[in-house]
Amino acid sequence: MKRFVLWLVVFLATLPAAAQQIGEWQVYPSYWIATRNVSVGSAVYGLMNGNLLRYDTEETSVRTYDCLNDLSDIHISHIAYSAAVKRLILIYDNGNIDLMDLDDNVVNIASLKESTLNNKTVNGVKVEGATAYIATDFGLITVDMEEGVIRDTYRLGIRVQALDVKDGTIYIATSVAIYRSSSADLHLLSNWVRLSGWSLAFKQMFLLGDEAYILRATTLHRLDSNGAFTTVTEGVNLLSSDRKSV
């Protein structure tokens, strides 16, 4: 994957500042800094400077997307994929959400963007089955990626900084502590099991077996099944997991 990102940066740097035009409008997207990517078959969808592109590893072709031709907004901050419904979820800085299938058809969900919430900041997204779990500054949101709707909003009263989901159990790293829940009612914090009293600025979380790996700044921590919180290594900028290794 590192080789792909390096190749893609070099490839895009050789492209002219071409524009897609509708009438008198032109788009000049930047594809310099890669922040996130998702592999779907032979395709890799990447976020670069908040813009989306797709690289086909078999055809070695690149397809770019923008708000004039494909998407509903600008500045994408998070991306994830549901193999169950074969759709990507794209979350923008302003809380707007797009669901895009593999034929580039887009369904927009503007409920969060248009809500009266003061803080709509999204901190992360994880997908299990057809459900996307979204970590926000006010709690959690679940999106039904098949129906294209926000299913539930959980105002926990704490900032959820990172999360992961496995077999129906949700782990969240918050501004207060790390919690776990498999309850059908996630609205009440009392239905969450407090695993650790650590309240750090967490960036990412991955579950491997019965352990949770959590990234804070550039330090990787591990939370085991007994609630022991240890430092694994430092100098880490981004986590990637195949559910077998980090």
mmCIF file with all atom_site columns, N, CA, C and O in Angstrom, residues 15-19 27-28:
data_model
loop_
_atom_site.group_PDB
_atom_site.id
_atom_site.type_symbol
_atom_site.label_atom_id
_atom_site.label_alt_id
_atom_site.label_comp_id
_atom_site.label_asym_id
_atom_site.label_entity_id
_atom_site.label_seq_id
_atom_site.pdbx_PDB_ins_code
_atom_site.Cartn_x
_atom_site.Cartn_y
_atom_site.Cartn_z
_atom_site.occupancy
_atom_site.B_iso_or_equiv
_atom_site.pdbx_formal_charge
_atom_site.auth_seq_id
_atom_site.auth_comp_id
_atom_site.auth_asym_id
_atom_site.auth_atom_id
_atom_site.pdbx_PDB_model_num
ATOM 1  N N  . LEU A 1 15 ? 0.420   15.268 -13.722 1.00 0.00 ? 15 LEU A N  1
ATOM 2  C CA . LEU A 1 15 ? -0.781  15.711 -14.432 1.00 0.00 ? 15 LEU A CA 1
ATOM 3  C C  . LEU A 1 15 ? -0.853  17.230 -14.478 1.00 0.00 ? 15 LEU A C  1
ATOM 4  O O  . LEU A 1 15 ? -0.456  17.909 -13.543 1.00 0.00 ? 15 LEU A O  1
ATOM 5  N N  . PRO A 1 16 ? -1.388  17.797 -15.532 1.00 0.00 ? 16 PRO A N  1
ATOM 6  C CA . PRO A 1 16 ? -1.603  19.241 -15.559 1.00 0.00 ? 16 PRO A CA 1
ATOM 7  C C  . PRO A 1 16 ? -2.738  19.604 -14.635 1.00 0.00 ? 16 PRO A C  1
ATOM 8  O O  . PRO A 1 16 ? -3.512  18.745 -14.210 1.00 0.00 ? 16 PRO A O  1
ATOM 9  N N  . ALA A 1 17 ? -2.862  20.868 -14.319 1.00 0.00 ? 17 ALA A N  1
ATOM 10 C CA . ALA A 1 17 ? -3.949  21.322 -13.448 1.00 0.00 ? 17 ALA A CA 1
ATOM 11 C C  . ALA A 1 17 ? -5.226  21.353 -14.257 1.00 0.00 ? 17 ALA A C  1
ATOM 12 O O  . ALA A 1 17 ? -5.823  22.395 -14.506 1.00 0.00 ? 17 ALA A O  1
ATOM 13 N N  . ALA A 1 18 ? -5.644  20.177 -14.681 1.00 0.00 ? 18 ALA A N  1
ATOM 14 C CA . ALA A 1 18 ? -6.808  20.068 -15.554 1.00 0.00 ? 18 ALA A CA 1
ATOM 15 C C  . ALA A 1 18 ? -8.069  20.332 -14.777 1.00 0.00 ? 18 ALA A C  1
ATOM 16 O O  . ALA A 1 18 ? -8.139  20.125 -13.580 1.00 0.00 ? 18 ALA A O  1
ATOM 17 N N  . ALA A 1 19 ? -9.103  20.772 -15.462 1.00 0.00 ? 19 ALA A N  1
ATOM 18 C CA . ALA A 1 19 ? -10.358 21.105 -14.802 1.00 0.00 ? 19 ALA A CA 1
ATOM 19 C C  . ALA A 1 19 ? -11.501 20.390 -15.478 1.00 0.00 ? 19 ALA A C  1
ATOM 20 O O  . ALA A 1 19 ? -11.510 20.205 -16.683 1.00 0.00 ? 19 ALA A O  1
ATOM 21 N N  . VAL A 1 27 ? -13.211 23.052 -11.619 1.00 0.00 ? 27 VAL A N  1
ATOM 22 C CA . VAL A 1 27 ? -12.752 22.490 -10.362 1.00 0.00 ? 27 VAL A CA 1
ATOM 23 C C  . VAL A 1 27 ? -11.256 22.202 -10.473 1.00 0.00 ? 27 VAL A C  1
ATOM 24 O O  . VAL A 1 27 ? -10.811 21.572 -11.437 1.00 0.00 ? 27 VAL A O  1
ATOM 25 N N  . TYR A 1 28 ? -10.489 22.678 -9.488  1.00 0.00 ? 28 TYR A N  1
ATOM 26 C CA . TYR A 1 28 ? -9.050  22.431 -9.459  1.00 0.00 ? 28 TYR A CA 1
ATOM 27 C C  . TYR A 1 28 ? -8.703  21.710 -8.152  1.00 0.00 ? 28 TYR A C  1
ATOM 28 O O  . TYR A 1 28 ? -8.163  22.295 -7.216  1.00 0.00 ? 28 TYR A O  1
#
